[in-house]
Every structure is written in structure tokens, then in C-alpha cells.
Amino acid sequence: MPEGPEIRRAADRIEQQIGGRVIDAAWFAFPELAEQASSFIGVRVVRVDTWGKAMLIRFADQRVLYSHNQLYGVWKLHSEDKPPNTKRTLRVRLTAEGRCASLYSASDISLWHADNLTEHPFLARLGPDLLSQKVAPADVQQRLNLQQFHKRSLGALLLDQGLVAGLGNYLRSEILFFSQLPPNARPVDLTPEQQKTLAACIIDVTRQAYQTAGVTNQEAWIAQAKAAGESRRQWRFAVFDRAGLECHRCGAVIERKMVGSRRLYLCPRCQAA
Ligand SMILES: [Zn+2]
């Protein structure tokens, strides 16, 4: 499953394709959307956002096209005269100045007004998106201390999209490592200083993954790991997928555990309780 940074990069590609451009044709498979297709002609696409794993295409008339790819959906970008050769079912096609963004196979697609978007049943449960919304470390720290979160173990909490949207399994391990915290620690157990570090890491590691297409490790450590013959799959992360290898920081052997029925990697020395 792609995590927030991968979804945000997909949104960037759609924005490059049709963002700032005026719609000259819209096509929708679902009848309730299809009847509105012609009303998009002449309307500008202003921005493409993400919220967790949802894609939000924002139009100048304040309408927002919500889509969630779940496991099967895929966006394909192409020119009007060269539609993709695929057996997938087309669900949405937006054509702007001859450039197309086509969504295949996804079934969770709906149209909203910007003012009502937070009433969407999926979005209403999500915390802020670290890559599409302005979120500061103090905001994340405040959320860690909310009643519904502060007594939960970080191993579970970091995968809860209600805390912040977009974190997934590799980010969880990487954030805990850079925060030097074990997965069973709870926000309520941490000193204000530790909470501050954790909040900053939640944002920084996620934004780094977005900027680097999924590399969350530090440059000096990447150089060391490459010199030791590690594959990209291993050097791109500080701990994730590195069970049995040495911790970059202290040399202890990285361990793999199951936490919340997903694999988690940690350094037993740097992240001691
Ligand atoms: Zn270590």
C-alpha cells in the first residue's frame, strides 16, 4: 500500500498534467456524476491535494472531486489523442487543454463543495494531512496529548489516520527510530522534550520521504551502507527492512517485530525503553 508521500507525489503528477488548466471535457462512469459532466467545461482546475490516501481535485468553482484508489484504482496521464492501452475500467476522465488525467478501476469517487468536504464520512475521521495542509510540530504535539490518543502505544497510534493522515508502515518504524522511542511508549509517558522531538520527526520524516521518493535515511549513513554493499531497499531506510544489519548510529543489530499485526523494525539500543 502506498503511504502519504507516494500519494502526494501522484497528486503532483496530476497537478502538473491538468493543474491551472481549463477543462474542455469531463467524463464520469457513475450516473450521478455523469449528469454533471458538461457543467465542468470551461472550469479551471486550481489544485490537486491529498488527504491521507484520498485525492482531492479542486476546481475554480469550489467543487472538489474526491477519489480514493483503495487497492485497485490507478490514475493514468496521457494526451487526448493517445488514450492508454488498458483493459481496466475507466471511471473518470478529465481533459484540460488537450491533456488528460484518467482514473481507472477505483469505485470510491464523489463530488463535493469545498465547504462541505469535512462532512465526508472518511475525511471526517482523519487528522490533518502533513503534505497538503499547513501542520506545525506544535499542532502534532497538541494532537498527541488529546484524550483519545495520549494513552495509546505509539506503535498503534502512528498508524491511526486520526492522529495525522498519511503515515504508513515504513514511516512508523523510521519515525520511532529517529525519535529514539520504543513502540510501546505512549505520549503520556514522554517528557515535553521527547514529545517535541517526536512531533518534529513525524513531520520531518514524512516530508523527507515525499521529497526523496521514499528515502528516509540520512546522507552520511546512506554512503556508509552503500560502501558496505547494501541494496537500495536496505539503504533507503534507517531501520525499516534492515533486520540483522547494524544500526547506523550505534552498531547494535536491528530487530524485526510484529506490532499491530504489521512488521516494525527497531534498534534495541537506540530505542531502549
Ligand atoms: Zn542504534
PDB file of C-alpha atoms and ligand atoms in Angstrom:
ATOM      1  CA  MET A   1       0.000   0.000   0.000  1.00  0.00           C
ATOM      2  CA  PRO A   2       1.404   3.421  -0.878  1.00  0.00           C
ATOM      3  CA  GLU A   3       1.770   5.812   2.043  1.00  0.00           C
ATOM      4  CA  GLY A   4       1.138   9.563   2.196  1.00  0.00           C
ATOM      5  CA  PRO A   5       4.363  10.597   0.411  1.00  0.00           C
ATOM      6  CA  GLU A   6       3.633   8.307  -2.567  1.00  0.00           C
ATOM      7  CA  ILE A   7       0.027   9.566  -2.844  1.00  0.00           C
ATOM      8  CA  ARG A   8       1.227  13.179  -2.642  1.00  0.00           C
ATOM      9  CA  ARG A   9       3.685  12.526  -5.491  1.00  0.00           C
ATOM     10  CA  ALA A  10       0.874  11.020  -7.576  1.00  0.00           C
ATOM     11  CA  ALA A  11      -1.170  14.175  -6.872  1.00  0.00           C
ATOM     12  CA  ASP A  12       1.763  16.315  -8.031  1.00  0.00           C
ATOM     13  CA  ARG A  13       1.838  14.455 -11.350  1.00  0.00           C
ATOM     14  CA  ILE A  14      -1.901  15.025 -11.866  1.00  0.00           C
ATOM     15  CA  GLU A  15      -1.452  18.687 -10.953  1.00  0.00           C
ATOM     16  CA  GLN A  16       1.371  19.028 -13.490  1.00  0.00           C
ATOM     17  CA  GLN A  17      -0.879  17.452 -16.099  1.00  0.00           C
ATOM     18  CA  ILE A  18      -4.090  19.479 -15.659  1.00  0.00           C
ATOM     19  CA  GLY A  19      -3.494  21.969 -12.803  1.00  0.00           C
ATOM     20  CA  GLY A  20      -4.095  25.612 -13.749  1.00  0.00           C
ATOM     21  CA  ARG A  21      -5.749  24.489 -16.999  1.00  0.00           C
ATOM     22  CA  VAL A  22      -9.332  24.817 -18.175  1.00  0.00           C
ATOM     23  CA  ILE A  23     -11.473  21.692 -18.552  1.00  0.00           C
ATOM     24  CA  ASP A  24     -12.632  21.071 -22.111  1.00  0.00           C
ATOM     25  CA  ALA A  25     -14.221  17.679 -21.480  1.00  0.00           C
ATOM     26  CA  ALA A  26     -15.193  15.648 -18.434  1.00  0.00           C
ATOM     27  CA  TRP A  27     -16.396  12.071 -18.453  1.00  0.00           C
ATOM     28  CA  PHE A  28     -17.681  10.053 -15.481  1.00  0.00           C
ATOM     29  CA  ALA A  29     -18.796   6.418 -15.364  1.00  0.00           C
ATOM     30  CA  PHE A  30     -21.196   6.816 -12.430  1.00  0.00           C
ATOM     31  CA  PRO A  31     -24.602   8.275 -13.418  1.00  0.00           C
ATOM     32  CA  GLU A  32     -24.847  10.776 -10.544  1.00  0.00           C
ATOM     33  CA  LEU A  33     -21.563  12.322 -11.694  1.00  0.00           C
ATOM     34  CA  ALA A  34     -22.144  11.839 -15.422  1.00  0.00           C
ATOM     35  CA  GLU A  35     -25.174  14.122 -15.344  1.00  0.00           C
ATOM     36  CA  GLN A  36     -22.902  16.952 -14.168  1.00  0.00           C
ATOM     37  CA  ALA A  37     -20.121  16.335 -16.702  1.00  0.00           C
ATOM     38  CA  SER A  38     -20.990  19.206 -19.036  1.00  0.00           C
ATOM     39  CA  SER A  39     -21.003  21.705 -16.161  1.00  0.00           C
ATOM     40  CA  PHE A  40     -17.210  21.266 -15.829  1.00  0.00           C
ATOM     41  CA  ILE A  41     -16.497  22.616 -19.303  1.00  0.00           C
ATOM     42  CA  GLY A  42     -14.714  25.951 -19.027  1.00  0.00           C
ATOM     43  CA  VAL A  43     -13.905  25.483 -15.337  1.00  0.00           C
ATOM     44  CA  ARG A  44     -10.268  25.699 -14.244  1.00  0.00           C
ATOM     45  CA  VAL A  45      -8.515  23.044 -12.144  1.00  0.00           C
ATOM     46  CA  VAL A  46      -6.915  25.049  -9.353  1.00  0.00           C
ATOM     47  CA  ARG A  47      -5.090  22.446  -7.302  1.00  0.00           C
ATOM     48  CA  VAL A  48      -4.710  18.756  -6.592  1.00  0.00           C
ATOM     49  CA  ASP A  49      -4.488  17.913  -2.893  1.00  0.00           C
ATOM     50  CA  THR A  50      -4.270  14.756  -0.896  1.00  0.00           C
ATOM     51  CA  TRP A  51      -5.831  13.966   2.435  1.00  0.00           C
ATOM     52  CA  GLY A  52      -4.382  10.744   3.710  1.00  0.00           C
ATOM     53  CA  LYS A  53      -4.904   8.330   0.868  1.00  0.00           C
ATOM     54  CA  ALA A  54      -7.675  10.352  -0.767  1.00  0.00           C
ATOM     55  CA  MET A  55      -7.083  12.526  -3.835  1.00  0.00           C
ATOM     56  CA  LEU A  56      -8.847  15.879  -3.999  1.00  0.00           C
ATOM     57  CA  ILE A  57      -9.042  17.676  -7.333  1.00  0.00           C
ATOM     58  CA  ARG A  58     -10.114  21.244  -6.655  1.00  0.00           C
ATOM     59  CA  PHE A  59     -11.888  23.358  -9.256  1.00  0.00           C
ATOM     60  CA  ALA A  60     -12.198  27.150  -9.517  1.00  0.00           C
ATOM     61  CA  ASP A  61     -15.966  26.982  -8.856  1.00  0.00           C
ATOM     62  CA  GLN A  62     -15.258  25.435  -5.401  1.00  0.00           C
ATOM     63  CA  ARG A  63     -16.222  21.929  -6.414  1.00  0.00           C
ATOM     64  CA  VAL A  64     -13.896  19.145  -5.303  1.00  0.00           C
ATOM     65  CA  LEU A  65     -13.642  15.727  -6.909  1.00  0.00           C
ATOM     66  CA  TYR A  66     -12.901  13.180  -4.181  1.00  0.00           C
ATOM     67  CA  SER A  67     -11.414   9.814  -5.116  1.00  0.00           C
ATOM     68  CA  HIS A  68      -9.832   7.016  -3.142  1.00  0.00           C
ATOM     69  CA  ASN A  69      -7.893   4.359  -5.009  1.00  0.00           C
ATOM     70  CA  GLN A  70      -8.186   1.672  -2.330  1.00  0.00           C
ATOM     71  CA  LEU A  71      -6.251  -1.331  -3.656  1.00  0.00           C
ATOM     72  CA  TYR A  72      -7.111  -1.158  -7.328  1.00  0.00           C
ATOM     73  CA  GLY A  73      -7.502   2.398  -8.559  1.00  0.00           C
ATOM     74  CA  VAL A  74      -4.882   3.980 -10.774  1.00  0.00           C
ATOM     75  CA  TRP A  75      -4.526   7.370 -12.429  1.00  0.00           C
ATOM     76  CA  LYS A  76      -3.046   7.472 -15.923  1.00  0.00           C
ATOM     77  CA  LEU A  77      -1.901  10.659 -17.605  1.00  0.00           C
ATOM     78  CA  HIS A  78      -1.943  10.992 -21.355  1.00  0.00           C
ATOM     79  CA  SER A  79      -2.765  13.273 -24.262  1.00  0.00           C
ATOM     80  CA  GLU A  80      -6.281  13.419 -25.661  1.00  0.00           C
ATOM     81  CA  ASP A  81      -5.321  11.632 -28.869  1.00  0.00           C
ATOM     82  CA  LYS A  82      -3.380   8.816 -27.137  1.00  0.00           C
ATOM     83  CA  PRO A  83      -5.595   7.078 -24.562  1.00  0.00           C
ATOM     84  CA  PRO A  84      -3.817   4.337 -22.581  1.00  0.00           C
ATOM     85  CA  ASN A  85      -3.983   0.806 -23.896  1.00  0.00           C
ATOM     86  CA  THR A  86      -5.512  -0.945 -20.886  1.00  0.00           C
ATOM     87  CA  LYS A  87      -8.215  -3.470 -20.041  1.00  0.00           C
ATOM     88  CA  ARG A  88      -9.060  -1.576 -16.867  1.00  0.00           C
ATOM     89  CA  THR A  89     -12.476   0.102 -16.489  1.00  0.00           C
ATOM     90  CA  LEU A  90     -12.420   3.849 -16.987  1.00  0.00           C
ATOM     91  CA  ARG A  91     -14.163   5.707 -14.170  1.00  0.00           C
ATOM     92  CA  VAL A  92     -13.200   9.373 -14.654  1.00  0.00           C
ATOM     93  CA  ARG A  93     -11.524  11.296 -17.440  1.00  0.00           C
ATOM     94  CA  LEU A  94     -10.727  14.987 -17.122  1.00  0.00           C
ATOM     95  CA  THR A  95      -9.414  16.668 -20.261  1.00  0.00           C
ATOM     96  CA  ALA A  96      -7.880  20.111 -19.900  1.00  0.00           C
ATOM     97  CA  GLU A  97      -6.412  21.874 -22.924  1.00  0.00           C
ATOM     98  CA  GLY A  98      -5.886  18.512 -24.620  1.00  0.00           C
ATOM     99  CA  ARG A  99      -4.171  16.916 -21.607  1.00  0.00           C
ATOM    100  CA  CYS A 100      -5.955  14.068 -19.847  1.00  0.00           C
ATOM    101  CA  ALA A 101      -5.998  12.552 -16.377  1.00  0.00           C
ATOM    102  CA  SER A 102      -7.897   9.254 -16.362  1.00  0.00           C
ATOM    103  CA  LEU A 103      -8.848   7.274 -13.291  1.00  0.00           C
ATOM    104  CA  TYR A 104      -9.282   3.546 -13.781  1.00  0.00           C
ATOM    105  CA  SER A 105     -10.844   0.839 -11.594  1.00  0.00           C
ATOM    106  CA  ALA A 106     -11.479   2.986  -8.499  1.00  0.00           C
ATOM    107  CA  SER A 107     -15.038   2.949  -7.177  1.00  0.00           C
ATOM    108  CA  ASP A 108     -14.904   5.472  -4.340  1.00  0.00           C
ATOM    109  CA  ILE A 109     -15.477   8.700  -6.263  1.00  0.00           C
ATOM    110  CA  SER A 110     -17.738  11.608  -5.334  1.00  0.00           C
ATOM    111  CA  LEU A 111     -18.214  15.302  -5.857  1.00  0.00           C
ATOM    112  CA  TRP A 112     -18.263  17.852  -3.053  1.00  0.00           C
ATOM    113  CA  HIS A 113     -18.400  21.563  -2.441  1.00  0.00           C
ATOM    114  CA  ALA A 114     -15.221  22.784  -0.701  1.00  0.00           C
ATOM    115  CA  ASP A 115     -17.297  23.996   2.261  1.00  0.00           C
ATOM    116  CA  ASN A 116     -18.838  20.553   2.850  1.00  0.00           C
ATOM    117  CA  LEU A 117     -15.747  18.445   2.320  1.00  0.00           C
ATOM    118  CA  THR A 118     -15.121  17.836   6.018  1.00  0.00           C
ATOM    119  CA  GLU A 119     -18.557  16.182   6.184  1.00  0.00           C
ATOM    120  CA  HIS A 120     -17.250  13.375   4.006  1.00  0.00           C
ATOM    121  CA  PRO A 121     -17.526  10.266   6.228  1.00  0.00           C
ATOM    122  CA  PHE A 122     -13.942   9.142   5.512  1.00  0.00           C
ATOM    123  CA  LEU A 123     -12.291  12.574   5.694  1.00  0.00           C
ATOM    124  CA  ALA A 124     -14.198  13.479   8.869  1.00  0.00           C
ATOM    125  CA  ARG A 125     -12.252  10.806  10.748  1.00  0.00           C
ATOM    126  CA  LEU A 126      -8.806  11.866   9.526  1.00  0.00           C
ATOM    127  CA  GLY A 127      -6.237  14.051  11.234  1.00  0.00           C
ATOM    128  CA  PRO A 128      -4.542  16.801   9.204  1.00  0.00           C
ATOM    129  CA  ASP A 129      -2.547  15.826   6.109  1.00  0.00           C
ATOM    130  CA  LEU A 130       1.153  16.554   6.658  1.00  0.00           C
ATOM    131  CA  LEU A 131       1.854  17.105   2.969  1.00  0.00           C
ATOM    132  CA  SER A 132      -1.188  19.073   1.763  1.00  0.00           C
ATOM    133  CA  GLN A 133      -2.083  21.117   4.836  1.00  0.00           C
ATOM    134  CA  LYS A 134      -0.095  23.529   6.979  1.00  0.00           C
ATOM    135  CA  VAL A 135       0.835  21.489  10.042  1.00  0.00           C
ATOM    136  CA  ALA A 136       3.456  22.638  12.581  1.00  0.00           C
ATOM    137  CA  PRO A 137       5.223  20.460  15.192  1.00  0.00           C
ATOM    138  CA  ALA A 138       3.205  22.212  17.925  1.00  0.00           C
ATOM    139  CA  ASP A 139      -0.028  21.094  16.206  1.00  0.00           C
ATOM    140  CA  VAL A 140       1.142  17.469  16.162  1.00  0.00           C
ATOM    141  CA  GLN A 141       2.310  17.666  19.771  1.00  0.00           C
ATOM    142  CA  GLN A 142      -1.102  19.004  20.780  1.00  0.00           C
ATOM    143  CA  ARG A 143      -2.807  16.109  18.967  1.00  0.00           C
ATOM    144  CA  LEU A 144      -0.553  13.571  20.738  1.00  0.00           C
ATOM    145  CA  ASN A 145      -1.947  14.868  24.007  1.00  0.00           C
ATOM    146  CA  LEU A 146      -5.616  14.595  23.061  1.00  0.00           C
ATOM    147  CA  GLN A 147      -7.702  12.362  25.309  1.00  0.00           C
ATOM    148  CA  GLN A 148      -8.288   9.760  22.600  1.00  0.00           C
ATOM    149  CA  PHE A 149      -4.579   9.410  21.769  1.00  0.00           C
ATOM    150  CA  HIS A 150      -2.369  10.126  24.792  1.00  0.00           C
ATOM    151  CA  LYS A 151      -2.626   6.691  26.449  1.00  0.00           C
ATOM    152  CA  ARG A 152      -2.138   4.628  23.289  1.00  0.00           C
ATOM    153  CA  SER A 153       1.154   2.983  22.374  1.00  0.00           C
ATOM    154  CA  LEU A 154       2.992   4.775  19.596  1.00  0.00           C
ATOM    155  CA  GLY A 155       3.276   1.544  17.615  1.00  0.00           C
ATOM    156  CA  ALA A 156      -0.508   1.581  17.169  1.00  0.00           C
ATOM    157  CA  LEU A 157      -1.068   5.313  17.263  1.00  0.00           C
ATOM    158  CA  LEU A 158       1.292   6.165  14.402  1.00  0.00           C
ATOM    159  CA  LEU A 159      -0.812   4.010  12.058  1.00  0.00           C
ATOM    160  CA  ASP A 160      -4.062   5.650  13.175  1.00  0.00           C
ATOM    161  CA  GLN A 161      -5.024   8.104  10.425  1.00  0.00           C
ATOM    162  CA  GLY A 162      -6.991  10.051  13.031  1.00  0.00           C
ATOM    163  CA  LEU A 163      -3.751  11.352  14.575  1.00  0.00           C
ATOM    164  CA  VAL A 164      -2.291  12.645  11.318  1.00  0.00           C
ATOM    165  CA  ALA A 165      -3.198  11.401   7.878  1.00  0.00           C
ATOM    166  CA  GLY A 166      -0.751   9.676   5.556  1.00  0.00           C
ATOM    167  CA  LEU A 167       1.551   7.745   7.863  1.00  0.00           C
ATOM    168  CA  GLY A 168       2.022   4.092   6.995  1.00  0.00           C
ATOM    169  CA  ASN A 169       4.149   1.174   7.958  1.00  0.00           C
ATOM    170  CA  TYR A 170       7.649   2.184   6.851  1.00  0.00           C
ATOM    171  CA  LEU A 171       7.193   5.716   8.175  1.00  0.00           C
ATOM    172  CA  ARG A 172       6.167   4.319  11.570  1.00  0.00           C
ATOM    173  CA  SER A 173       9.474   2.456  12.055  1.00  0.00           C
ATOM    174  CA  GLU A 174      11.541   5.351  10.743  1.00  0.00           C
ATOM    175  CA  ILE A 175       9.803   7.977  12.925  1.00  0.00           C
ATOM    176  CA  LEU A 176      10.242   5.879  16.084  1.00  0.00           C
ATOM    177  CA  PHE A 177      13.914   5.318  15.309  1.00  0.00           C
ATOM    178  CA  PHE A 178      14.678   8.999  14.707  1.00  0.00           C
ATOM    179  CA  SER A 179      12.697   9.883  17.847  1.00  0.00           C
ATOM    180  CA  GLN A 180      14.672   7.189  19.761  1.00  0.00           C
ATOM    181  CA  LEU A 181      11.473   5.750  21.229  1.00  0.00           C
ATOM    182  CA  PRO A 182      10.259   2.144  21.631  1.00  0.00           C
ATOM    183  CA  PRO A 183       6.900   1.244  20.051  1.00  0.00           C
ATOM    184  CA  ASN A 184       5.251   0.586  23.421  1.00  0.00           C
ATOM    185  CA  ALA A 185       5.884   4.138  24.661  1.00  0.00           C
ATOM    186  CA  ARG A 186       2.731   6.262  24.976  1.00  0.00           C
ATOM    187  CA  PRO A 187       2.521  10.052  24.554  1.00  0.00           C
ATOM    188  CA  VAL A 188       1.566  10.363  28.238  1.00  0.00           C
ATOM    189  CA  ASP A 189       4.858   8.660  29.249  1.00  0.00           C
ATOM    190  CA  LEU A 190       7.057  11.144  27.391  1.00  0.00           C
ATOM    191  CA  THR A 191       8.718  14.294  28.656  1.00  0.00           C
ATOM    192  CA  PRO A 192       7.671  17.509  26.870  1.00  0.00           C
ATOM    193  CA  GLU A 193      11.096  17.448  25.187  1.00  0.00           C
ATOM    194  CA  GLN A 194      10.551  13.899  23.884  1.00  0.00           C
ATOM    195  CA  GLN A 195       7.081  14.833  22.661  1.00  0.00           C
ATOM    196  CA  LYS A 196       8.562  17.790  20.817  1.00  0.00           C
ATOM    197  CA  THR A 197      11.169  15.596  19.152  1.00  0.00           C
ATOM    198  CA  LEU A 198       8.534  13.016  18.197  1.00  0.00           C
ATOM    199  CA  ALA A 199       6.215  15.659  16.728  1.00  0.00           C
ATOM    200  CA  ALA A 200       9.081  17.136  14.690  1.00  0.00           C
ATOM    201  CA  CYS A 201      10.130  13.673  13.457  1.00  0.00           C
ATOM    202  CA  ILE A 202       6.562  12.802  12.405  1.00  0.00           C
ATOM    203  CA  ILE A 203       6.590  15.844  10.117  1.00  0.00           C
ATOM    204  CA  ASP A 204      10.234  15.799   9.002  1.00  0.00           C
ATOM    205  CA  VAL A 205      10.471  12.095   8.138  1.00  0.00           C
ATOM    206  CA  THR A 206       7.204  12.239   6.172  1.00  0.00           C
ATOM    207  CA  ARG A 207       8.268  15.365   4.251  1.00  0.00           C
ATOM    208  CA  GLN A 208      11.696  13.887   3.521  1.00  0.00           C
ATOM    209  CA  ALA A 209      10.064  10.722   2.150  1.00  0.00           C
ATOM    210  CA  TYR A 210       7.932  12.913  -0.105  1.00  0.00           C
ATOM    211  CA  GLN A 211      10.868  14.952  -1.389  1.00  0.00           C
ATOM    212  CA  THR A 212      13.148  11.957  -1.967  1.00  0.00           C
ATOM    213  CA  ALA A 213      10.578   9.467  -3.344  1.00  0.00           C
ATOM    214  CA  GLY A 214      10.771   7.318  -0.245  1.00  0.00           C
ATOM    215  CA  VAL A 215      14.311   7.710   1.122  1.00  0.00           C
ATOM    216  CA  THR A 216      14.134   8.391   4.863  1.00  0.00           C
ATOM    217  CA  ASN A 217      17.754   7.628   5.783  1.00  0.00           C
ATOM    218  CA  GLN A 218      20.442  10.262   6.380  1.00  0.00           C
ATOM    219  CA  GLU A 219      23.029  11.007   3.702  1.00  0.00           C
ATOM    220  CA  ALA A 220      26.120  10.020   5.689  1.00  0.00           C
ATOM    221  CA  TRP A 221      24.503   6.720   6.651  1.00  0.00           C
ATOM    222  CA  ILE A 222      23.440   6.056   3.077  1.00  0.00           C
ATOM    223  CA  ALA A 223      27.062   6.474   1.971  1.00  0.00           C
ATOM    224  CA  GLN A 224      28.214   4.007   4.660  1.00  0.00           C
ATOM    225  CA  ALA A 225      25.519   1.492   3.738  1.00  0.00           C
ATOM    226  CA  LYS A 226      26.344   1.704   0.027  1.00  0.00           C
ATOM    227  CA  ALA A 227      30.032   1.176   0.836  1.00  0.00           C
ATOM    228  CA  ALA A 228      29.008  -1.956   2.778  1.00  0.00           C
ATOM    229  CA  GLY A 229      27.220  -3.266  -0.304  1.00  0.00           C
ATOM    230  CA  GLU A 230      23.627  -2.797   0.849  1.00  0.00           C
ATOM    231  CA  SER A 231      20.879  -2.669  -1.783  1.00  0.00           C
ATOM    232  CA  ARG A 232      18.679   0.411  -2.241  1.00  0.00           C
ATOM    233  CA  ARG A 233      15.886  -1.462  -0.492  1.00  0.00           C
ATOM    234  CA  GLN A 234      18.106  -1.510   2.607  1.00  0.00           C
ATOM    235  CA  TRP A 235      19.943   1.818   2.422  1.00  0.00           C
ATOM    236  CA  ARG A 236      16.873   3.939   1.723  1.00  0.00           C
ATOM    237  CA  PHE A 237      15.720   3.361   5.303  1.00  0.00           C
ATOM    238  CA  ALA A 238      17.411   3.915   8.679  1.00  0.00           C
ATOM    239  CA  VAL A 239      15.864   0.764  10.214  1.00  0.00           C
ATOM    240  CA  PHE A 240      12.927  -0.468   8.129  1.00  0.00           C
ATOM    241  CA  ASP A 241      13.705  -3.692   6.210  1.00  0.00           C
ATOM    242  CA  ARG A 242      17.160  -3.832   7.865  1.00  0.00           C
ATOM    243  CA  ALA A 243      16.705  -6.726  10.337  1.00  0.00           C
ATOM    244  CA  GLY A 244      20.064  -8.364  11.116  1.00  0.00           C
ATOM    245  CA  LEU A 245      22.057  -5.378   9.844  1.00  0.00           C
ATOM    246  CA  GLU A 246      23.893  -2.936  12.104  1.00  0.00           C
ATOM    247  CA  CYS A 247      22.286   0.244  13.406  1.00  0.00           C
ATOM    248  CA  HIS A 248      23.872   3.233  11.643  1.00  0.00           C
ATOM    249  CA  ARG A 249      24.002   5.158  14.898  1.00  0.00           C
ATOM    250  CA  CYS A 250      25.264   2.628  17.457  1.00  0.00           C
ATOM    251  CA  GLY A 251      26.160  -0.624  15.681  1.00  0.00           C
ATOM    252  CA  ALA A 252      23.611  -2.812  17.522  1.00  0.00           C
ATOM    253  CA  VAL A 253      21.719  -5.344  15.397  1.00  0.00           C
ATOM    254  CA  ILE A 254      18.371  -4.125  14.037  1.00  0.00           C
ATOM    255  CA  GLU A 255      15.390  -6.251  15.108  1.00  0.00           C
ATOM    256  CA  ARG A 256      12.092  -7.027  13.406  1.00  0.00           C
ATOM    257  CA  LYS A 257       8.891  -7.336  15.467  1.00  0.00           C
ATOM    258  CA  MET A 258       5.195  -7.586  14.775  1.00  0.00           C
ATOM    259  CA  VAL A 259       3.354  -4.603  16.256  1.00  0.00           C
ATOM    260  CA  GLY A 260      -0.342  -4.179  15.500  1.00  0.00           C
ATOM    261  CA  SER A 261      -0.003  -7.169  13.126  1.00  0.00           C
ATOM    262  CA  ARG A 262       2.399  -5.237  10.884  1.00  0.00           C
ATOM    263  CA  ARG A 263       6.164  -5.543  10.806  1.00  0.00           C
ATOM    264  CA  LEU A 264       8.161  -2.977  12.717  1.00  0.00           C
ATOM    265  CA  TYR A 265      11.963  -2.568  12.784  1.00  0.00           C
ATOM    266  CA  LEU A 266      13.925  -1.019  15.614  1.00  0.00           C
ATOM    267  CA  CYS A 267      17.339  -0.636  17.189  1.00  0.00           C
ATOM    268  CA  PRO A 268      17.153  -2.287  20.654  1.00  0.00           C
ATOM    269  CA  ARG A 269      19.858   0.061  21.979  1.00  0.00           C
ATOM    270  CA  CYS A 270      18.864   3.457  20.498  1.00  0.00           C
ATOM    271  CA  GLN A 271      15.192   2.794  21.227  1.00  0.00           C
ATOM    272  CA  ALA A 272      15.535   1.173  24.661  1.00  0.00           C
ATOM    273  CA  ALA A 273      12.534   1.748  26.928  1.00  0.00           C
TER     274      ALA A 273
HETATM  275 ZN    ZN B   1      21.214   2.014  17.491  1.00  0.00          ZN
END
